[in-house]
mmCIF file of C-alpha atoms in Angstrom:
data_model
loop_
_atom_site.group_PDB
_atom_site.id
_atom_site.type_symbol
_atom_site.label_atom_id
_atom_site.label_comp_id
_atom_site.label_asym_id
_atom_site.label_seq_id
_atom_site.Cartn_x
_atom_site.Cartn_y
_atom_site.Cartn_z
ATOM 1 C CA MET A 25 -27.256 -23.804 15.869
ATOM 2 C CA VAL A 26 -23.814 -23.407 17.395
ATOM 3 C CA THR A 27 -23.781 -23.848 21.183
ATOM 4 C CA ILE A 28 -21.373 -23.176 24.014
ATOM 5 C CA ASP A 29 -20.610 -26.915 24.015
ATOM 6 C CA ASP A 30 -19.354 -26.610 20.428
ATOM 7 C CA VAL A 31 -17.087 -23.727 21.446
ATOM 8 C CA ALA A 32 -15.757 -25.714 24.427
ATOM 9 C CA GLU A 33 -15.041 -28.732 22.247
ATOM 10 C CA LEU A 34 -13.204 -26.742 19.578
ATOM 11 C CA ALA A 35 -11.234 -24.772 22.162
ATOM 12 C CA GLY A 36 -10.345 -27.939 24.075
ATOM 13 C CA LEU A 37 -11.633 -26.440 27.324
ATOM 14 C CA SER A 38 -14.455 -27.106 29.756
ATOM 15 C CA LYS A 39 -17.860 -25.524 29.314
ATOM 16 C CA SER A 40 -17.405 -23.687 32.627
ATOM 17 C CA THR A 41 -14.130 -22.137 31.456
ATOM 18 C CA VAL A 42 -15.750 -20.945 28.229
ATOM 19 C CA SER A 43 -18.595 -19.450 30.275
ATOM 20 C CA ARG A 44 -16.108 -17.621 32.512
ATOM 21 C CA VAL A 45 -14.375 -16.139 29.483
ATOM 22 C CA ILE A 46 -17.657 -15.063 27.865
ATOM 23 C CA ASN A 47 -18.828 -13.391 31.075
ATOM 24 C CA HIS A 48 -15.453 -11.701 31.709
ATOM 25 C CA TYR A 49 -14.678 -13.424 34.984
ATOM 26 C CA PRO A 50 -11.206 -12.733 36.421
ATOM 27 C CA HIS A 51 -8.408 -15.265 36.856
ATOM 28 C CA VAL A 52 -8.667 -16.796 33.392
ATOM 29 C CA SER A 53 -5.346 -16.986 31.569
ATOM 30 C CA GLN A 54 -4.831 -14.985 28.390
ATOM 31 C CA GLU A 55 -3.982 -18.194 26.549
ATOM 32 C CA LYS A 56 -7.374 -19.713 27.406
ATOM 33 C CA LYS A 57 -9.174 -16.500 26.499
ATOM 34 C CA GLU A 58 -7.533 -16.495 23.081
ATOM 35 C CA ARG A 59 -8.511 -20.148 22.508
ATOM 36 C CA VAL A 60 -12.125 -19.351 23.351
ATOM 37 C CA TYR A 61 -12.247 -16.219 21.181
ATOM 38 C CA GLN A 62 -10.656 -18.086 18.282
ATOM 39 C CA ALA A 63 -13.213 -20.888 18.595
ATOM 40 C CA MET A 64 -16.068 -18.369 18.749
ATOM 41 C CA GLU A 65 -14.699 -16.635 15.658
ATOM 42 C CA THR A 66 -14.326 -19.905 13.744
ATOM 43 C CA LEU A 67 -17.845 -21.057 14.629
ATOM 44 C CA GLY A 68 -19.490 -17.637 14.342
ATOM 45 C CA TYR A 69 -20.787 -18.004 17.886
ATOM 46 C CA VAL A 70 -22.478 -15.199 19.831
ATOM 47 C CA PRO A 71 -23.576 -16.188 23.378
ATOM 48 C CA ASN A 72 -27.324 -16.825 23.262
ATOM 49 C CA SER A 73 -27.818 -16.206 26.946
ATOM 50 C CA SER A 74 -26.513 -12.665 26.771
ATOM 51 C CA ALA A 75 -26.638 -11.636 23.116
ATOM 52 C CA ARG A 76 -29.680 -9.370 23.533
ATOM 53 C CA SER A 77 -28.308 -7.530 26.561
ATOM 54 C CA LEU A 78 -24.795 -7.342 25.110
ATOM 55 C CA ARG A 79 -26.091 -5.604 22.016
ATOM 56 C CA ASN A 80 -27.484 -2.791 24.136
ATOM 57 C CA LYS A 81 -25.025 -2.754 27.040
ATOM 58 C CA LYS A 82 -22.150 -0.295 26.922
ATOM 59 C CA THR A 83 -18.745 -1.360 28.202
ATOM 60 C CA LYS A 84 -17.556 2.281 28.399
ATOM 61 C CA MET A 85 -14.360 0.990 26.787
ATOM 62 C CA ILE A 86 -12.780 2.168 23.515
ATOM 63 C CA ALA A 87 -9.869 0.407 21.809
ATOM 64 C CA VAL A 88 -7.182 2.077 19.726
ATOM 65 C CA ILE A 89 -5.087 -0.058 17.373
ATOM 66 C CA VAL A 90 -1.534 1.137 16.715
ATOM 67 C CA PRO A 91 1.427 -0.584 15.060
ATOM 68 C CA ARG A 92 4.124 0.155 17.628
ATOM 69 C CA LEU A 93 3.939 2.161 20.853
ATOM 70 C CA MET A 94 7.707 2.688 20.941
ATOM 71 C CA ASN A 95 7.232 5.061 18.005
ATOM 72 C CA PRO A 96 6.958 8.483 19.730
ATOM 73 C CA PHE A 97 4.224 9.579 17.321
ATOM 74 C CA PHE A 98 1.918 6.781 18.435
ATOM 75 C CA GLY A 99 2.929 7.171 22.068
ATOM 76 C CA GLN A 100 1.852 10.811 21.990
ATOM 77 C CA LEU A 101 -1.294 10.002 19.994
ATOM 78 C CA VAL A 102 -2.372 7.357 22.528
ATOM 79 C CA GLU A 103 -1.618 9.662 25.475
ATOM 80 C CA SER A 104 -3.757 12.422 23.937
ATOM 81 C CA MET A 105 -6.534 9.947 23.159
ATOM 82 C CA GLU A 106 -6.545 8.660 26.732
ATOM 83 C CA VAL A 107 -7.113 12.168 28.065
ATOM 84 C CA ALA A 108 -9.950 12.747 25.574
ATOM 85 C CA VAL A 109 -11.512 9.330 26.260
ATOM 86 C CA ASN A 110 -11.483 9.875 30.023
ATOM 87 C CA GLN A 111 -13.164 13.235 29.570
ATOM 88 C CA GLN A 112 -15.976 11.388 27.779
ATOM 89 C CA GLY A 113 -16.367 8.898 30.636
ATOM 90 C CA TYR A 114 -14.672 6.026 28.790
ATOM 91 C CA GLN A 115 -11.507 3.999 29.271
ATOM 92 C CA LEU A 116 -8.926 3.354 26.542
ATOM 93 C CA LEU A 117 -7.648 -0.101 25.631
ATOM 94 C CA ILE A 118 -4.338 0.060 23.738
ATOM 95 C CA CYS A 119 -3.691 -2.659 21.138
ATOM 96 C CA GLN A 120 -0.405 -3.088 19.235
ATOM 97 C CA THR A 121 -0.182 -4.991 15.956
ATOM 98 C CA MET A 122 3.601 -4.860 15.390
ATOM 99 C CA TYR A 123 2.587 -4.620 11.711
ATOM 100 C CA SER A 124 0.844 -8.046 11.759
ATOM 101 C CA GLN A 125 -2.372 -8.526 9.776
ATOM 102 C CA ASP A 126 -3.505 -11.450 11.936
ATOM 103 C CA THR A 127 -2.906 -9.508 15.145
ATOM 104 C CA GLU A 128 -4.952 -6.609 13.808
ATOM 105 C CA LEU A 129 -7.888 -8.905 13.046
ATOM 106 C CA GLY A 130 -7.551 -10.430 16.500
ATOM 107 C CA HIS A 131 -7.895 -6.983 18.066
ATOM 108 C CA LEU A 132 -10.957 -6.267 15.905
ATOM 109 C CA ASN A 133 -12.583 -9.297 17.504
ATOM 110 C CA LEU A 134 -12.852 -7.205 20.677
ATOM 111 C CA LEU A 135 -15.751 -5.489 18.924
ATOM 112 C CA LYS A 136 -17.317 -8.775 17.890
ATOM 113 C CA THR A 137 -17.140 -10.212 21.413
ATOM 114 C CA LYS A 138 -18.572 -6.973 22.855
ATOM 115 C CA GLN A 139 -15.535 -6.165 24.982
ATOM 116 C CA VAL A 140 -15.343 -2.615 23.617
ATOM 117 C CA ASP A 141 -17.946 -0.160 22.341
ATOM 118 C CA GLY A 142 -15.876 1.053 19.400
ATOM 119 C CA ILE A 143 -12.417 0.946 17.844
ATOM 120 C CA ILE A 144 -10.086 3.621 16.485
ATOM 121 C CA LEU A 145 -7.806 2.305 13.741
ATOM 122 C CA ALA A 146 -4.664 4.428 13.954
ATOM 123 C CA SER A 147 -2.830 1.958 11.710
ATOM 124 C CA LEU A 148 -3.982 -0.342 8.955
ATOM 125 C CA GLU A 149 -2.478 -3.698 8.022
ATOM 126 C CA ASN A 150 -5.444 -5.353 6.254
ATOM 127 C CA GLU A 151 -7.410 -4.343 3.185
ATOM 128 C CA TRP A 152 -10.692 -2.585 3.928
ATOM 129 C CA ASN A 153 -12.789 -5.483 2.599
ATOM 130 C CA ASN A 154 -11.309 -7.690 5.332
ATOM 131 C CA ILE A 155 -12.238 -5.146 7.996
ATOM 132 C CA ALA A 156 -15.669 -4.006 6.794
ATOM 133 C CA GLU A 157 -17.476 -7.065 8.202
ATOM 134 C CA TYR A 158 -16.671 -5.936 11.750
ATOM 135 C CA LEU A 159 -18.955 -2.912 11.297
ATOM 136 C CA SER A 160 -21.899 -5.199 12.013
ATOM 137 C CA TYR A 161 -20.632 -5.506 15.600
ATOM 138 C CA GLY A 162 -20.011 -1.818 16.353
ATOM 139 C CA PRO A 163 -18.492 1.453 15.130
ATOM 140 C CA LEU A 164 -15.031 1.840 13.639
ATOM 141 C CA ILE A 165 -13.193 4.962 12.574
ATOM 142 C CA MET A 166 -9.772 5.573 11.034
ATOM 143 C CA CYS A 167 -7.319 8.078 12.454
ATOM 144 C CA ASN A 168 -3.940 8.879 10.858
ATOM 145 C CA GLU A 169 -3.702 5.851 8.545
ATOM 146 C CA PHE A 170 -6.575 5.515 6.090
ATOM 147 C CA ASP A 171 -8.176 3.766 3.136
ATOM 148 C CA GLU A 172 -10.343 6.008 0.964
ATOM 149 C CA SER A 173 -12.627 3.094 0.090
ATOM 150 C CA ALA A 174 -13.641 2.717 3.747
ATOM 151 C CA GLU A 175 -17.295 3.553 4.448
ATOM 152 C CA ILE A 176 -16.490 5.053 7.854
ATOM 153 C CA PRO A 177 -15.289 8.408 9.235
ATOM 154 C CA ILE A 178 -11.599 9.183 8.679
ATOM 155 C CA ILE A 179 -9.535 11.717 10.593
ATOM 156 C CA LYS A 180 -6.328 12.337 8.684
ATOM 157 C CA LEU A 181 -3.651 14.895 7.925
ATOM 158 C CA ASP A 182 -2.790 16.509 4.602
ATOM 159 C CA GLN A 183 0.219 14.258 4.023
ATOM 160 C CA ILE A 184 0.639 15.329 0.395
ATOM 161 C CA HIS A 185 1.151 18.897 1.587
ATOM 162 C CA GLY A 186 3.508 17.654 4.316
ATOM 163 C CA GLY A 187 5.732 15.871 1.805
ATOM 164 C CA TYR A 188 5.564 18.884 -0.483
ATOM 165 C CA ILE A 189 6.556 21.593 2.018
ATOM 166 C CA ALA A 190 9.411 19.503 3.438
ATOM 167 C CA THR A 191 10.866 18.817 -0.008
ATOM 168 C CA LYS A 192 10.286 22.397 -1.170
ATOM 169 C CA HIS A 193 12.345 23.576 1.792
ATOM 170 C CA LEU A 194 15.249 21.287 0.819
ATOM 171 C CA ILE A 195 15.128 22.480 -2.795
ATOM 172 C CA ARG A 196 15.149 26.102 -1.656
ATOM 173 C CA GLN A 197 18.317 25.322 0.272
ATOM 174 C CA GLY A 198 19.880 24.383 -3.063
ATOM 175 C CA HIS A 199 19.515 20.598 -3.011
ATOM 176 C CA THR A 200 18.747 18.795 -6.257
ATOM 177 C CA ARG A 201 19.765 15.244 -5.323
ATOM 178 C CA ILE A 202 17.413 14.280 -2.502
ATOM 179 C CA ALA A 203 16.874 10.828 -0.977
ATOM 180 C CA TYR A 204 13.427 9.674 0.117
ATOM 181 C CA CYS A 205 13.025 7.523 3.215
ATOM 182 C CA SER A 206 9.710 6.228 4.633
ATOM 183 C CA GLY A 207 7.836 3.324 6.181
ATOM 184 C CA GLY A 208 5.959 0.576 4.339
ATOM 185 C CA HIS A 209 4.768 0.688 0.732
ATOM 186 C CA LYS A 210 1.205 -0.221 1.778
ATOM 187 C CA SER A 211 0.768 2.879 3.946
ATOM 188 C CA MET A 212 -1.441 5.563 2.407
ATOM 189 C CA VAL A 213 0.241 8.074 4.715
ATOM 190 C CA ALA A 214 3.637 7.197 3.216
ATOM 191 C CA ASN A 215 2.232 7.086 -0.327
ATOM 192 C CA HIS A 216 0.694 10.556 -0.001
ATOM 193 C CA ARG A 217 3.917 12.000 1.386
ATOM 194 C CA LYS A 218 5.749 10.597 -1.630
ATOM 195 C CA ILE A 219 3.226 12.236 -3.940
ATOM 196 C CA GLY A 220 3.993 15.578 -2.282
ATOM 197 C CA PHE A 221 7.726 14.872 -2.442
ATOM 198 C CA GLU A 222 7.612 14.204 -6.186
ATOM 199 C CA LYS A 223 5.305 17.178 -6.781
ATOM 200 C CA ALA A 224 7.901 19.530 -5.287
ATOM 201 C CA LEU A 225 10.666 17.945 -7.385
ATOM 202 C CA ALA A 226 8.617 18.254 -10.576
ATOM 203 C CA GLU A 227 7.961 21.953 -9.990
ATOM 204 C CA HIS A 228 11.730 22.510 -10.223
ATOM 205 C CA GLY A 229 12.317 20.222 -13.175
ATOM 206 C CA LEU A 230 13.743 17.456 -10.975
ATOM 207 C CA ARG A 231 12.992 13.721 -11.046
ATOM 208 C CA PHE A 232 13.197 11.227 -8.240
ATOM 209 C CA ASP A 233 16.147 8.871 -8.549
ATOM 210 C CA GLU A 234 14.717 5.491 -7.475
ATOM 211 C CA SER A 235 18.163 4.419 -6.261
ATOM 212 C CA LEU A 236 17.727 7.031 -3.516
ATOM 213 C CA GLY A 237 14.531 5.452 -2.169
ATOM 214 C CA PHE A 238 14.621 3.727 1.231
ATOM 215 C CA PHE A 239 11.547 1.975 2.596
ATOM 216 C CA ASP A 240 10.448 0.008 5.672
ATOM 217 C CA ALA A 241 12.394 2.432 7.870
ATOM 218 C CA TYR A 242 10.739 3.093 11.234
ATOM 219 C CA THR A 243 13.386 3.272 13.972
ATOM 220 C CA ILE A 244 16.633 4.976 14.954
ATOM 221 C CA GLU A 245 18.441 1.750 14.054
ATOM 222 C CA ASN A 246 16.821 1.822 10.601
ATOM 223 C CA GLY A 247 18.013 5.411 10.183
ATOM 224 C CA ILE A 248 21.583 4.420 11.001
ATOM 225 C CA GLU A 249 21.408 1.693 8.342
ATOM 226 C CA VAL A 250 20.012 4.183 5.807
ATOM 227 C CA PHE A 251 22.951 6.496 6.478
ATOM 228 C CA LYS A 252 25.418 3.642 5.982
ATOM 229 C CA GLU A 253 23.841 2.870 2.603
ATOM 230 C CA ILE A 254 24.046 6.532 1.596
ATOM 231 C CA HIS A 255 27.652 6.801 2.777
ATOM 232 C CA LYS A 256 28.686 3.911 0.502
ATOM 233 C CA MET A 257 27.290 5.566 -2.641
ATOM 234 C CA ASP A 258 29.601 6.916 -5.334
ATOM 235 C CA ASN A 259 27.146 9.748 -5.982
ATOM 236 C CA PRO A 260 25.339 10.247 -2.660
ATOM 237 C CA PRO A 261 22.429 12.627 -2.088
ATOM 238 C CA THR A 262 23.027 15.964 -0.400
ATOM 239 C CA ALA A 263 19.727 15.823 1.490
ATOM 240 C CA VAL A 264 17.301 13.244 2.890
ATOM 241 C CA PHE A 265 13.544 13.479 3.410
ATOM 242 C CA THR A 266 12.485 11.039 6.140
ATOM 243 C CA GLY A 267 9.066 9.889 7.284
ATOM 244 C CA SER A 268 9.797 10.205 11.010
ATOM 245 C CA ASP A 269 11.982 12.054 13.479
ATOM 246 C CA GLU A 270 13.183 8.687 14.806
ATOM 247 C CA VAL A 271 14.674 7.765 11.436
ATOM 248 C CA ALA A 272 16.093 11.266 11.001
ATOM 249 C CA ALA A 273 17.766 10.947 14.420
ATOM 250 C CA GLY A 274 19.262 7.635 13.298
ATOM 251 C CA ILE A 275 20.721 9.266 10.193
ATOM 252 C CA LEU A 276 22.253 12.013 12.350
ATOM 253 C CA THR A 277 23.689 9.377 14.682
ATOM 254 C CA GLY A 278 25.258 7.509 11.769
ATOM 255 C CA ALA A 279 26.656 10.738 10.343
ATOM 256 C CA ARG A 280 28.286 11.585 13.654
ATOM 257 C CA GLU A 281 29.917 8.136 13.833
ATOM 258 C CA TYR A 282 31.402 8.599 10.348
ATOM 259 C CA GLY A 283 32.394 12.240 10.813
ATOM 260 C CA VAL A 284 29.909 13.557 8.238
ATOM 261 C CA ASP A 285 28.790 17.130 8.920
ATOM 262 C CA ILE A 286 25.067 17.857 9.238
ATOM 263 C CA PRO A 287 23.961 19.965 7.402
ATOM 264 C CA GLY A 288 27.279 20.895 5.725
ATOM 265 C CA GLU A 289 27.576 17.586 3.849
ATOM 266 C CA LEU A 290 24.077 16.154 4.296
ATOM 267 C CA SER A 291 20.816 17.894 5.201
ATOM 268 C CA VAL A 292 18.126 15.843 6.952
ATOM 269 C CA ILE A 293 14.457 16.617 7.540
ATOM 270 C CA GLY A 294 12.160 14.555 9.767
ATOM 271 C CA PHE A 295 8.431 14.277 10.349
ATOM 272 C CA ASP A 296 6.198 14.600 13.472
ATOM 273 C CA ASN A 297 8.071 17.242 15.547
ATOM 274 C CA GLN A 298 8.690 14.794 18.372
ATOM 275 C CA VAL A 299 10.840 15.614 21.419
ATOM 276 C CA ILE A 300 13.811 13.811 19.850
ATOM 277 C CA SER A 301 13.865 16.387 17.034
ATOM 278 C CA ARG A 302 14.514 19.149 19.586
ATOM 279 C CA ILE A 303 17.212 17.415 21.642
ATOM 280 C CA MET A 304 19.422 16.107 18.851
ATOM 281 C CA ASP A 305 22.547 18.067 17.923
ATOM 282 C CA PRO A 306 21.931 19.612 15.485
ATOM 283 C CA LYS A 307 18.213 20.042 16.093
ATOM 284 C CA ILE A 308 16.125 18.396 13.364
ATOM 285 C CA SER A 309 13.971 20.276 10.866
ATOM 286 C CA THR A 310 10.627 18.527 10.697
ATOM 287 C CA VAL A 311 6.936 18.683 9.803
ATOM 288 C CA GLU A 312 4.684 19.145 12.812
ATOM 289 C CA GLN A 313 1.509 17.099 12.991
ATOM 290 C CA PRO A 314 -1.326 18.350 15.265
ATOM 291 C CA ILE A 315 -1.453 15.093 17.217
ATOM 292 C CA GLU A 316 -3.524 16.327 20.155
ATOM 293 C CA GLN A 317 -6.107 17.907 17.865
ATOM 294 C CA MET A 318 -6.299 14.731 15.790
ATOM 295 C CA ALA A 319 -6.727 12.556 18.900
ATOM 296 C CA GLN A 320 -9.505 14.740 20.296
ATOM 297 C CA LYS A 321 -11.360 14.753 16.984
ATOM 298 C CA ALA A 322 -11.090 10.970 16.643
ATOM 299 C CA VAL A 323 -12.490 10.351 20.122
ATOM 300 C CA HIS A 324 -15.296 12.873 19.611
ATOM 301 C CA VAL A 325 -16.349 11.314 16.301
ATOM 302 C CA LEU A 326 -16.241 7.745 17.662
ATOM 303 C CA VAL A 327 -18.248 8.567 20.811
ATOM 304 C CA GLU A 328 -20.865 10.215 18.615
ATOM 305 C CA GLN A 329 -21.039 7.014 16.569
ATOM 306 C CA ILE A 330 -21.385 4.896 19.714
ATOM 307 C CA ASN A 331 -24.183 7.046 21.103
ATOM 308 C CA SER A 332 -26.137 7.470 17.877
ATOM 309 C CA ASN A 333 -26.318 3.800 16.841
ATOM 310 C CA ASN A 334 -26.649 5.066 13.266
ATOM 311 C CA LYS A 335 -24.942 3.666 10.215
ATOM 312 C CA PRO A 336 -21.495 5.338 10.013
ATOM 313 C CA ALA A 337 -21.180 8.136 7.484
ATOM 314 C CA LYS A 338 -18.289 8.338 5.054
ATOM 315 C CA GLU A 339 -17.027 11.576 6.596
ATOM 316 C CA ARG A 340 -13.533 12.973 6.035
ATOM 317 C CA TYR A 341 -11.746 15.340 8.400
ATOM 318 C CA GLU A 342 -8.380 16.662 7.218
ATOM 319 C CA LEU A 343 -6.096 18.669 9.520
ATOM 320 C CA PRO A 344 -3.169 20.928 8.490
ATOM 321 C CA LEU A 345 0.582 20.422 8.916
ATOM 322 C CA GLU A 346 3.351 22.942 9.608
ATOM 323 C CA LEU A 347 7.018 23.068 8.577
ATOM 324 C CA ILE A 348 9.469 23.578 11.469
ATOM 325 C CA ILE A 349 12.916 24.691 10.261
ATOM 326 C CA ARG A 350 15.936 23.928 12.454
ATOM 327 C CA GLU A 351 19.688 23.382 12.137
ATOM 328 C CA SER A 352 19.686 20.005 10.333
ATOM 329 C CA THR A 353 18.756 21.680 7.031
ATOM 330 C CA VAL A 354 20.001 25.243 7.426
ATOM 331 C CA GLY A 355 23.616 26.366 7.456
ATOM 332 C CA GLY A 356 25.161 24.243 4.719
ATOM 333 C CA PRO A 357 27.254 25.645 1.872
ATOM 334 C CA LEU A 358 24.591 25.318 -0.815
ATOM 335 C CA ARG A 359 23.041 28.475 -2.243
ATOM 336 C CA ALA A 360 19.287 28.740 -2.069
ATOM 337 C CA VAL A 361 17.274 28.635 -5.291
ATOM 338 C CA GLU A 362 13.699 29.794 -5.905
#
């Protein structure tokens, strides 16, 4: 049987320090906490002295795992979740992964060490089979990002429809050569948007030119780089579908620097309907996601899981999206087609 002495030895710390970490005493450095939690994870140790009470005790704390808080979408999602969590009598712990698989697993250990009652996965860096084992320590749900193989509740948006309506709008403005710009290849959100994008193209007898695909674009700086790549092309696109308003804003910034007219020479559509889409000049057409509604639903579903102590059901909740048309796609010289 693994003991606290084994944890102390592996962590290279005193038994008293390990005990302070386990019992959440203040004034223990984060570095020492991480050494203790890593040792506990490696050894599979659960504190014998408190395991029974910890299983039943509620921390009244919920964690949400996001990739990057500087992304306005996740900033707004977290803010809405915090309001909903507080209304339920809980506190929200915000965990960033910065797209790291190891960091994500480290945050999931909060459930294993009983520091939170449940976790909302708003991003997903690991495969589901690497996450599923954490269900034995408490409830998990997915919100926004998802994996259909997951045996847990998922709150998501109809991203296929989002990609479809955005692309359909560009085609109706007369565009036939459209670039596609999104985040990582592993994201199901991005993959579903691309399905919708290609569906709209196919309905009009168009095919996606792979040379017009840009991936791993998340920030304004990434958007500027995407514009520079487009500007160098001999046969550039006349429109760009982007996976975020941040990236769309970057493309507009790059266009302004090079004297390219938006939307006269290049139409740009974003995603999320963040504040930046309304303050750019021209204002950015976008797809609005019901972030507050999604946050409230995620918190409600997770609190129900925490209180029921039942095995999580494979429930799916899908919320609608709405196209918001602004100046970045309307007003160019192209003639609309049906």
